mmCIF file of C-alpha atoms and ligand atoms in Angstrom:
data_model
loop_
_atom_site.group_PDB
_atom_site.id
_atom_site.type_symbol
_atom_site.label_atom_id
_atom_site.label_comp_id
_atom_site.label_asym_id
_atom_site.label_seq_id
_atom_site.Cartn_x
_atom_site.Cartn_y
_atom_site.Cartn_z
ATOM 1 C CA UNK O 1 15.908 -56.493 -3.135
ATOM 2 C CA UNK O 2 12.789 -54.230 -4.385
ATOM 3 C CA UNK O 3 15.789 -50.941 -3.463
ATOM 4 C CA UNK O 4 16.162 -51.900 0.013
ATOM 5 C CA UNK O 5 19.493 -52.259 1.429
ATOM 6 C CA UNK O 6 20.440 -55.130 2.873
ATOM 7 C CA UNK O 7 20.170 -55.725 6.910
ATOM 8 C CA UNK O 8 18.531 -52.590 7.363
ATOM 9 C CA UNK O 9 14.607 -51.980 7.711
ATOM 10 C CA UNK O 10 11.707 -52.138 5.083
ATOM 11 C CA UNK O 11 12.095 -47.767 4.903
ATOM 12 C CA UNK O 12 15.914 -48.196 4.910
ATOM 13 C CA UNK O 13 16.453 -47.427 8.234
ATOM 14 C CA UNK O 14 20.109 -47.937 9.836
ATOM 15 C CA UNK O 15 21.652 -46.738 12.355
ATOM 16 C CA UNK O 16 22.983 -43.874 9.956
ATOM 17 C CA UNK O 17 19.676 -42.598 8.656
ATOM 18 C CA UNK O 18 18.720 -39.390 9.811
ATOM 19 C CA UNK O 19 14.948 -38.119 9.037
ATOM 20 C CA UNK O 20 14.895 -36.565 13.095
ATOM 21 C CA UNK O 21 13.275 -32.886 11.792
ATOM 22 C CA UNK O 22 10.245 -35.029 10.373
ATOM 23 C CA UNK O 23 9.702 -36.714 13.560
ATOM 24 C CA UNK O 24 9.824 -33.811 15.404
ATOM 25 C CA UNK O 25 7.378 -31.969 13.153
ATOM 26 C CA UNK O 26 5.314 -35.043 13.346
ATOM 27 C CA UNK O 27 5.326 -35.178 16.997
ATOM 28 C CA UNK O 28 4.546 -31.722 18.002
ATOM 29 C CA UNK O 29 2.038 -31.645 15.351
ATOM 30 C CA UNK O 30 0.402 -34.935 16.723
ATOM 31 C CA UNK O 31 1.084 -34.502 20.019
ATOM 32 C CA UNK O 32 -2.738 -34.259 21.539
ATOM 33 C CA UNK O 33 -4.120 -37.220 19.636
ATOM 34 C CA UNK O 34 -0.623 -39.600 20.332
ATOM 35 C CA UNK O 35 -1.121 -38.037 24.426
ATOM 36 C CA UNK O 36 -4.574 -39.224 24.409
ATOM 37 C CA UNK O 37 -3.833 -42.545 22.619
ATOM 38 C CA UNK O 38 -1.252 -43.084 26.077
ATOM 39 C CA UNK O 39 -4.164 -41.783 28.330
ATOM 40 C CA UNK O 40 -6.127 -44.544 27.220
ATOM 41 C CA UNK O 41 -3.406 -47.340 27.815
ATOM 42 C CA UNK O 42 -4.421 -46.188 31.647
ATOM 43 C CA UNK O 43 -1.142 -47.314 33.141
ATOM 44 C CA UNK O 44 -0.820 -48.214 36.132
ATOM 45 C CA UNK O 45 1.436 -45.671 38.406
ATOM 46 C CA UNK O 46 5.147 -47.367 38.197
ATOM 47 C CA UNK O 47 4.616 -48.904 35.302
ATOM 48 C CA UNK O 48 7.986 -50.164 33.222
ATOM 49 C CA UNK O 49 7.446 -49.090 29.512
ATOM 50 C CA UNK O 50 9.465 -49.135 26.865
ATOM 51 C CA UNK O 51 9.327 -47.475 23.520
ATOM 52 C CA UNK O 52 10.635 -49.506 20.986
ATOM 53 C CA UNK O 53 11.974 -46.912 17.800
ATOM 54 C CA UNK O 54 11.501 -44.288 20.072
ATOM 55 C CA UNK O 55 13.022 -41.784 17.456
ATOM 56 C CA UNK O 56 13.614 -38.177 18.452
ATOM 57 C CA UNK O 57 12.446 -38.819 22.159
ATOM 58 C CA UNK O 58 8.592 -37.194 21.876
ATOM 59 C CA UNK O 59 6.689 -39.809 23.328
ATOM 60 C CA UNK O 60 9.432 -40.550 26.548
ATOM 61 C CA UNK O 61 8.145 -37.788 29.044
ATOM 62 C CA UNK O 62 4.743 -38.360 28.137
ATOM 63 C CA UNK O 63 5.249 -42.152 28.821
ATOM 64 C CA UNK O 64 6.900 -41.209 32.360
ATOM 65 C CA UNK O 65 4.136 -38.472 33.144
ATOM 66 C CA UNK O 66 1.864 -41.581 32.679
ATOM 67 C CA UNK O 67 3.822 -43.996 34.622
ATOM 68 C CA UNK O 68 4.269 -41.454 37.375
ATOM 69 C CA UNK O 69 7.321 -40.446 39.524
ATOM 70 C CA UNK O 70 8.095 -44.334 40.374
ATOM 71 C CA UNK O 71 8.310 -45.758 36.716
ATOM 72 C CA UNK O 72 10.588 -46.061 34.903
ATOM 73 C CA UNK O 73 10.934 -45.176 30.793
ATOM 74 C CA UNK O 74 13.776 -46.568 28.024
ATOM 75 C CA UNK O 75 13.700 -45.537 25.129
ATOM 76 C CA UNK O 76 15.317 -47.486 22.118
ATOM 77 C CA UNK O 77 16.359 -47.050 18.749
ATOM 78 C CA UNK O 78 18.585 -47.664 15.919
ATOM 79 C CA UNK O 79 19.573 -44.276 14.761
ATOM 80 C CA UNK O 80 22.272 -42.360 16.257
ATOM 81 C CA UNK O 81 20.739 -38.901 15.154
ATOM 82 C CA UNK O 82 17.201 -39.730 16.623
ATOM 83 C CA UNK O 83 18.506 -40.910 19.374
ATOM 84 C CA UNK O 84 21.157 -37.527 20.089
ATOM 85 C CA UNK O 85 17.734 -35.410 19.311
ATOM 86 C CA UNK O 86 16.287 -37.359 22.033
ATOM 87 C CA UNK O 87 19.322 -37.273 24.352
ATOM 88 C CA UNK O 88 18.641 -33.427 24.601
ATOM 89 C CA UNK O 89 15.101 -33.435 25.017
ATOM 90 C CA UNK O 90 14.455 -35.944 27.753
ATOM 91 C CA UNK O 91 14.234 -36.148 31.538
ATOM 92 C CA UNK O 92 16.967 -37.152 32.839
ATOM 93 C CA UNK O 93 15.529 -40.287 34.546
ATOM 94 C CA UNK O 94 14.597 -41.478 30.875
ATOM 95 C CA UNK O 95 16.961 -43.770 29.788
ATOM 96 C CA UNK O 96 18.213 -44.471 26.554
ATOM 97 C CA UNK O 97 19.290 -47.691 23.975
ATOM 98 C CA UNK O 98 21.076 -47.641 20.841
ATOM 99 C CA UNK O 99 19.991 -50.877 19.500
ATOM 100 C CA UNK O 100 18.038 -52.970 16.779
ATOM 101 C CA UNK O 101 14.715 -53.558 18.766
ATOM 102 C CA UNK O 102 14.891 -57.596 16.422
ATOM 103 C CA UNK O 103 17.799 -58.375 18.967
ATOM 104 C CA UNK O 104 17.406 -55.899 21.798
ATOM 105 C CA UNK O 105 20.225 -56.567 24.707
ATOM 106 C CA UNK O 106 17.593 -56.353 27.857
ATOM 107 C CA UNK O 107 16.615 -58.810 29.790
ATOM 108 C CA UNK O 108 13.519 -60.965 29.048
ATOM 109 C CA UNK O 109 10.332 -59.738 30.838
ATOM 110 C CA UNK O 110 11.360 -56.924 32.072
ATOM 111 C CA UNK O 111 8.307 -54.215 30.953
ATOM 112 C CA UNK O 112 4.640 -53.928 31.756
ATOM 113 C CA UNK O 113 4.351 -51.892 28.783
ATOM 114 C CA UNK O 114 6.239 -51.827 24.712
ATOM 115 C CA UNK O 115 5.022 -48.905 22.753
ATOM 116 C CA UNK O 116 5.811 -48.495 19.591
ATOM 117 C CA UNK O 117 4.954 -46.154 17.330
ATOM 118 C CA UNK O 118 5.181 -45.731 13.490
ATOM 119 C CA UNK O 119 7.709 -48.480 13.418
ATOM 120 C CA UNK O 120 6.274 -51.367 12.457
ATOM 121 C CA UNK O 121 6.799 -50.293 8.962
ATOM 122 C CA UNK O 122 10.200 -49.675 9.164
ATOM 123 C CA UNK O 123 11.374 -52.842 10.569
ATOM 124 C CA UNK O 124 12.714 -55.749 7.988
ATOM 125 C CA UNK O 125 11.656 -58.646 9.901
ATOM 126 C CA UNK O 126 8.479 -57.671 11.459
ATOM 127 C CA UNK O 127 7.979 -61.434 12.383
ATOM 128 C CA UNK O 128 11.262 -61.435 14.536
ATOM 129 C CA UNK O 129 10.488 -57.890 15.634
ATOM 130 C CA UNK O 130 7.378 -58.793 17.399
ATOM 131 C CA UNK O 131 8.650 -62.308 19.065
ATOM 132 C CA UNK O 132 11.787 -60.141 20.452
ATOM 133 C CA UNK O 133 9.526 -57.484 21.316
ATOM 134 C CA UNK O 134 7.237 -59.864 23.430
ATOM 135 C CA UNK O 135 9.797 -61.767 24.707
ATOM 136 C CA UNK O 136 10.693 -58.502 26.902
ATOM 137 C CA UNK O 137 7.277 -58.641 28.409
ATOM 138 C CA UNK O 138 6.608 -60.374 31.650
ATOM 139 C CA UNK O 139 3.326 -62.327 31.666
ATOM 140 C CA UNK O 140 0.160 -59.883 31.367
ATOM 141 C CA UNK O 141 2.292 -57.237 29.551
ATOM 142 C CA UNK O 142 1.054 -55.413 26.900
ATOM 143 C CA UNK O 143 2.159 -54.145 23.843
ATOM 144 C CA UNK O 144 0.868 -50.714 22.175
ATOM 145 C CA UNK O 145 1.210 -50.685 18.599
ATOM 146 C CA UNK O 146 0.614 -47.443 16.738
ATOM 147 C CA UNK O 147 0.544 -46.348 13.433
ATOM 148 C CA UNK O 148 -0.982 -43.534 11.688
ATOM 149 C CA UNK O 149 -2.133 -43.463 7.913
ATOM 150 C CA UNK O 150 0.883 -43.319 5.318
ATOM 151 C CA UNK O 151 -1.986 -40.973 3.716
ATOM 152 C CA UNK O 152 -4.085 -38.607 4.641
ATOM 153 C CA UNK O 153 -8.028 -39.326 4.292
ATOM 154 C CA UNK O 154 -8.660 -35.434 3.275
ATOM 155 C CA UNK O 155 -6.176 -32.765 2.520
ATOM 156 C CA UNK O 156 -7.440 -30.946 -0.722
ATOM 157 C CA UNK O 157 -11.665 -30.776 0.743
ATOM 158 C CA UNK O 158 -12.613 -28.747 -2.168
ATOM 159 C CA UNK O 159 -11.372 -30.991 -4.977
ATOM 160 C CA UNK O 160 -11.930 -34.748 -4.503
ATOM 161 C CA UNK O 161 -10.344 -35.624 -7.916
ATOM 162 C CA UNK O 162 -7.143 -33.799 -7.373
ATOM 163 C CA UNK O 163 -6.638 -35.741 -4.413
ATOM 164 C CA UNK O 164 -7.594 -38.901 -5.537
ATOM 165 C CA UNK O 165 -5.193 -38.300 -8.471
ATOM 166 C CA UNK O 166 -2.156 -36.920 -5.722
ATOM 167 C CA UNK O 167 -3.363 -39.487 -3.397
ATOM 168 C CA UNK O 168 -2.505 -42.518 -5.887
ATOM 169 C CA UNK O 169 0.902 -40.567 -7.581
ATOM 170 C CA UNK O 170 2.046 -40.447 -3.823
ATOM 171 C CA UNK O 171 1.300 -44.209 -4.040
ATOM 172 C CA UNK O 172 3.114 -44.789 -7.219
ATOM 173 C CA UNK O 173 6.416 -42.851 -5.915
ATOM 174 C CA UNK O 174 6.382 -44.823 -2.485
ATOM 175 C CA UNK O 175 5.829 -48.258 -4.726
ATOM 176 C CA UNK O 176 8.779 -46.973 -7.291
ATOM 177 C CA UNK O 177 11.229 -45.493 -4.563
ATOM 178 C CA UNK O 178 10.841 -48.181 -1.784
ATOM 179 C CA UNK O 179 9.801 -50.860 -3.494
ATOM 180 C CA UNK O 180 6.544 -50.955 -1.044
ATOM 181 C CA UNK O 181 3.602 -53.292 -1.937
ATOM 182 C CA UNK O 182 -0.222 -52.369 -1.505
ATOM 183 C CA UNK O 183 0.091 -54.192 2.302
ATOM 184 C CA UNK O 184 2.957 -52.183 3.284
ATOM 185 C CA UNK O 185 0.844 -48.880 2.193
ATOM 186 C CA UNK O 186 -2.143 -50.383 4.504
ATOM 187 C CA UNK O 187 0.227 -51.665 7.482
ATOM 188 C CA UNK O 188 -2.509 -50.237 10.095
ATOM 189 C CA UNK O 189 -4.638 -53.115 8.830
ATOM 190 C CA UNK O 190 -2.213 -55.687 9.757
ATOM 191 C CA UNK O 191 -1.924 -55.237 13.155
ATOM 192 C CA UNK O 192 -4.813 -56.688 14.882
ATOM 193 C CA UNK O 193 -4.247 -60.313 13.309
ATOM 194 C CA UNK O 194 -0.595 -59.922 13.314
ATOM 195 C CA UNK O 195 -1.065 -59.350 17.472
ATOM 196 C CA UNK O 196 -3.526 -62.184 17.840
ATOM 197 C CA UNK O 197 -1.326 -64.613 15.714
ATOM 198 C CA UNK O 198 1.749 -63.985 18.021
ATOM 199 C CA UNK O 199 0.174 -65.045 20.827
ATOM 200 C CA UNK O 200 -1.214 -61.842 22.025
ATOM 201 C CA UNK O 201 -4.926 -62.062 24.005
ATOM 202 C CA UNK O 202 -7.569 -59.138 24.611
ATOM 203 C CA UNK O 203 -6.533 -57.384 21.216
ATOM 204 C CA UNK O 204 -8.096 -54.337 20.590
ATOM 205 C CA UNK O 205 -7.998 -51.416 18.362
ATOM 206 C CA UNK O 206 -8.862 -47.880 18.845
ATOM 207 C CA UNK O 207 -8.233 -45.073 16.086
ATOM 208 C CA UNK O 208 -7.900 -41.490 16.605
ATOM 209 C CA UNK O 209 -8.544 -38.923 14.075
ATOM 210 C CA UNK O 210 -6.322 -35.855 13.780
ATOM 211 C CA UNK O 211 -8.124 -33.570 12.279
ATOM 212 C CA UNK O 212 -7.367 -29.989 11.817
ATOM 213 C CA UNK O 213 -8.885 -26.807 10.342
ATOM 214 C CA UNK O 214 -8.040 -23.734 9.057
ATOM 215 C CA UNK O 215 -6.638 -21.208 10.553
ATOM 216 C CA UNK O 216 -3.839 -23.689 10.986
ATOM 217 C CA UNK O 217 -1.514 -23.708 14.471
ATOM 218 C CA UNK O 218 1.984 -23.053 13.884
ATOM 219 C CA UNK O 219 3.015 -26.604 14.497
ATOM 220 C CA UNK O 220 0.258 -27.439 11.987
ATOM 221 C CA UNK O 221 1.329 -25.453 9.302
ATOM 222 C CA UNK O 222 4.975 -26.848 9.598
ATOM 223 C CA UNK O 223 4.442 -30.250 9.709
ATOM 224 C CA UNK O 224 2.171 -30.148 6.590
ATOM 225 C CA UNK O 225 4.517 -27.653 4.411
ATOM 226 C CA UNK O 226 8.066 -29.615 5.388
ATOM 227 C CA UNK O 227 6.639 -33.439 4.815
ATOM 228 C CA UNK O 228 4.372 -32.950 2.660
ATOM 229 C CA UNK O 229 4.522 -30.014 0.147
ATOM 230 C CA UNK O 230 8.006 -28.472 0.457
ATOM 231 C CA UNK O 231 10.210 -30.143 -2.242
ATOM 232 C CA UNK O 232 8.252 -33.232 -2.206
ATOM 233 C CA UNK O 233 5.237 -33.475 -3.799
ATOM 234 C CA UNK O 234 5.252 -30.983 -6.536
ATOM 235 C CA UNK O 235 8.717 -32.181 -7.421
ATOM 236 C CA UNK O 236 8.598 -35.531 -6.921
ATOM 237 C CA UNK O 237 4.978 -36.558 -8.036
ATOM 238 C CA UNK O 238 5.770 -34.789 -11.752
ATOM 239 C CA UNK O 239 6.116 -38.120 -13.370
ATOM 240 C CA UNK O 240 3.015 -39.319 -12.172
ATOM 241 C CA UNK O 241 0.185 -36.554 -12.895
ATOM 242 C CA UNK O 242 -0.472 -34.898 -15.788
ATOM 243 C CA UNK O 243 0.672 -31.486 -16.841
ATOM 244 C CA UNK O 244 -2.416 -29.810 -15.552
ATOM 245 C CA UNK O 245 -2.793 -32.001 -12.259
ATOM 246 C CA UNK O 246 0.898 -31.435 -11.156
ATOM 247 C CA UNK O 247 0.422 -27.459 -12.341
ATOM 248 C CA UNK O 248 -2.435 -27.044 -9.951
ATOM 249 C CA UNK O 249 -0.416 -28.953 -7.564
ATOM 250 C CA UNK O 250 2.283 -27.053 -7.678
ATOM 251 C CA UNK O 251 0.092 -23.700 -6.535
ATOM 252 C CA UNK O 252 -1.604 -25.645 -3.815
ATOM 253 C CA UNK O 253 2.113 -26.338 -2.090
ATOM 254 C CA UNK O 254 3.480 -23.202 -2.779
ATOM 255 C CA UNK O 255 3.122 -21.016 0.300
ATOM 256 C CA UNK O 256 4.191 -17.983 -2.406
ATOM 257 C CA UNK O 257 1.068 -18.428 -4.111
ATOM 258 C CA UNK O 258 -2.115 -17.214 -3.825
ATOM 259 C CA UNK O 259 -3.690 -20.635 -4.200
ATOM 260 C CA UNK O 260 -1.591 -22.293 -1.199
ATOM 261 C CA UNK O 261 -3.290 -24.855 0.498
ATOM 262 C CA UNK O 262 -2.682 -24.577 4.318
ATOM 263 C CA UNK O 263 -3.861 -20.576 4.057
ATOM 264 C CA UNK O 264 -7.344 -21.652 2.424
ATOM 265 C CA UNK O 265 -10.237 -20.842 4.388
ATOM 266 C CA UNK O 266 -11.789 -24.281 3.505
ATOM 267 C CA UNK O 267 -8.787 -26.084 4.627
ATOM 268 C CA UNK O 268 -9.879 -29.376 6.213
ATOM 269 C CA UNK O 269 -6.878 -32.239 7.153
ATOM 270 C CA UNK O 270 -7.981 -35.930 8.669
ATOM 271 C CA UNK O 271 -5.277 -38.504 8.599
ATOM 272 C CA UNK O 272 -6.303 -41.366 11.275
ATOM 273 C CA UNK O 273 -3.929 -42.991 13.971
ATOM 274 C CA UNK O 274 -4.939 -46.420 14.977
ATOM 275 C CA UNK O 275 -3.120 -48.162 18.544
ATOM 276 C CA UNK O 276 -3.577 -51.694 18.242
ATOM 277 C CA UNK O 277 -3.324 -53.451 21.925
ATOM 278 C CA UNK O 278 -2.438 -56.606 23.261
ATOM 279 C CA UNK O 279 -1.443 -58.649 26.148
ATOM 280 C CA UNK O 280 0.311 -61.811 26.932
HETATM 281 C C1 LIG N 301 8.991 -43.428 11.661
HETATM 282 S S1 LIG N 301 10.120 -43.495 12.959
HETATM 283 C C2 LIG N 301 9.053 -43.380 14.379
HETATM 284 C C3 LIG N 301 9.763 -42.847 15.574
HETATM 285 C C4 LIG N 301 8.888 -42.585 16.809
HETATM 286 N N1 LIG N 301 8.293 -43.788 17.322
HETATM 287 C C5 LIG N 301 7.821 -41.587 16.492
HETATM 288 O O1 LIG N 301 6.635 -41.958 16.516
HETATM 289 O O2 LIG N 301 8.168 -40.429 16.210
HETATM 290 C C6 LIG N 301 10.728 -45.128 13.035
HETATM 291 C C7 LIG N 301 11.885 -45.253 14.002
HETATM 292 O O3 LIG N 301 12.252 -46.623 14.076
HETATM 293 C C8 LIG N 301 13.646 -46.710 14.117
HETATM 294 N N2 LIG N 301 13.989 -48.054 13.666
HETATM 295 C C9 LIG N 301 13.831 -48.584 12.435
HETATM 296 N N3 LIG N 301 14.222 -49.865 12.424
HETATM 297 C C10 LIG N 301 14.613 -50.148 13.705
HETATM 298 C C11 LIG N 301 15.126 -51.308 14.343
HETATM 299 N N4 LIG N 301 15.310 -52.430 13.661
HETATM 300 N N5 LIG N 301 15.436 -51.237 15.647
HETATM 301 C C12 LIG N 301 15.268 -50.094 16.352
HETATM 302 N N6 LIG N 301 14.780 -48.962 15.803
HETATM 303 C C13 LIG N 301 14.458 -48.995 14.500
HETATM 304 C C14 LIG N 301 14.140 -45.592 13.202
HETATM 305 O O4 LIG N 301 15.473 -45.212 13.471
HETATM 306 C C15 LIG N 301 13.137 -44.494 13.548
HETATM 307 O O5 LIG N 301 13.596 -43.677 14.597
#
């Protein structure tokens, strides 16, 4: 079972799992690329969207500023902390679902627009994910797949070899701890043929870069520090670097030292975030 538990997503996602301070971080640090990415959806005003593993909510008010005062927004997801993170966050006219989106309990065709963002990893059955998810779109629907880079393209700019060296321990620990394969590290590059062979027509893709520079935004800052250097990669990469590599590391996450990363004046970040569309 490659260390996944059984009946619950490829990540080991249930309905107990709890990871809602990440997305939060995520989202506020993301938010003016993933806005844009809905700007360019272009939804029409009224529109009925769901967001399929909605999470901590983020994404629900922006989906209903873009649907305008007549549409209507669900959210859905599995977990019951993401989903009481969300509870408190949202509009009230934002509704929500606890519920596995592979067997949703809403009727068939009942959205103009799914998205769906940084799930398609997590779910188990991404085959049976995708019919079910289709199956609540009525005819000329579309579906908005996102998913940004489980890696960065450029977080250490001044030393290509470290990060080629971090970038392929952070590969080994995902492979060792998850059991992931080299397709489930690339699942960005799935999407457009895994749209077109379920049916979907007028697939496109469209990738947005979030990039960022020092001096680092507050949101920046703490969405870099808590998931990726605090207690994670120094620690956890060890095994995979050699004494030097995970020494020198180990400066470049410590906000303590006088080598830390994120205060650099030559900090430069790019991690990508590609929305894959399609319609029925
Ligand atoms: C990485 S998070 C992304 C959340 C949100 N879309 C975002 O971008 O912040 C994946 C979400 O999918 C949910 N999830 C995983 N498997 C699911 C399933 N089978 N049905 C519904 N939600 C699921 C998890 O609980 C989690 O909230």
């Amino acid at each position: 079972m490659n260390g996944r538990e059984s009946g619950s997503g490829l990540l080991g996602d249930t309905k107990d799992r709890d990871y809602a301070r990440q997305l939060s971080l995520f989202n506020r640090f993301a938010a003016p690329e993933l806005r844009r990415a809905i700007a360019s959806l272009d939804l029409e005003p009224g529109a009925r969207c769901l967001d399929a593993g909605c999470g901590t909510g983020e994404a629900l008010p922006w989906l209903r500023d873009a649907a305008g005062a007549n549409g209507t927004v669900i959210g859905m997801d599995l977990s019951t902390a993401h989903l009481s993170v969300a509870r408190a966050q949202i509009p009230a006219d934002v509704a929500l679902i606890q519920a596995d989106l592979t067997k949703p309990p809403i009727q068939p065709g009942s959205f103009d627009l799914i998205w769906s963002v940084n799930t398609i990893n997590h779910v188990c059955d991404l085959h049976s994910g995708l019919a079910a998810l289709r199956n609540l779109l009525r005819p000329g629907g579309r579906i908005a797949w996102g998913q940004s880079a489980l890696l960065a393209d450029m977080y250490f700019a001044w030393d290509a070899r470290l990060e080629r060296m971090t970038t392929a321990a952070v590969r080994q620990y995902y492979r060792d701890k998850y059991g992931l394969t080299e397709s489930d590290l690339t699942a960005a590059r799935a999407l457009v043929g895994m749209l077109r062979r379920n049916g979907f027509k007028d697939v496109y893709a469209r990738t947005f870069a979030i990039e960022r520079v020092s001096p680092l935004a507050s949101e920046d800052r703490d969405y870099l520090f808590d998931t990726l250097f605090r207690d994670k990669w120094a620690a956890r990469l060890q095994p995979y670097l050699s004494d030097a590599d995970h020494a020198q590391l180990a400066l470049l996450c410590n906000p303590d030292s006088a080598s830390y990363a994120l205060s650099r004046p030559d900090f430069h970040f790019l991690q990508t975030f590609t929305l894959v569309v399609g319609s029925l």
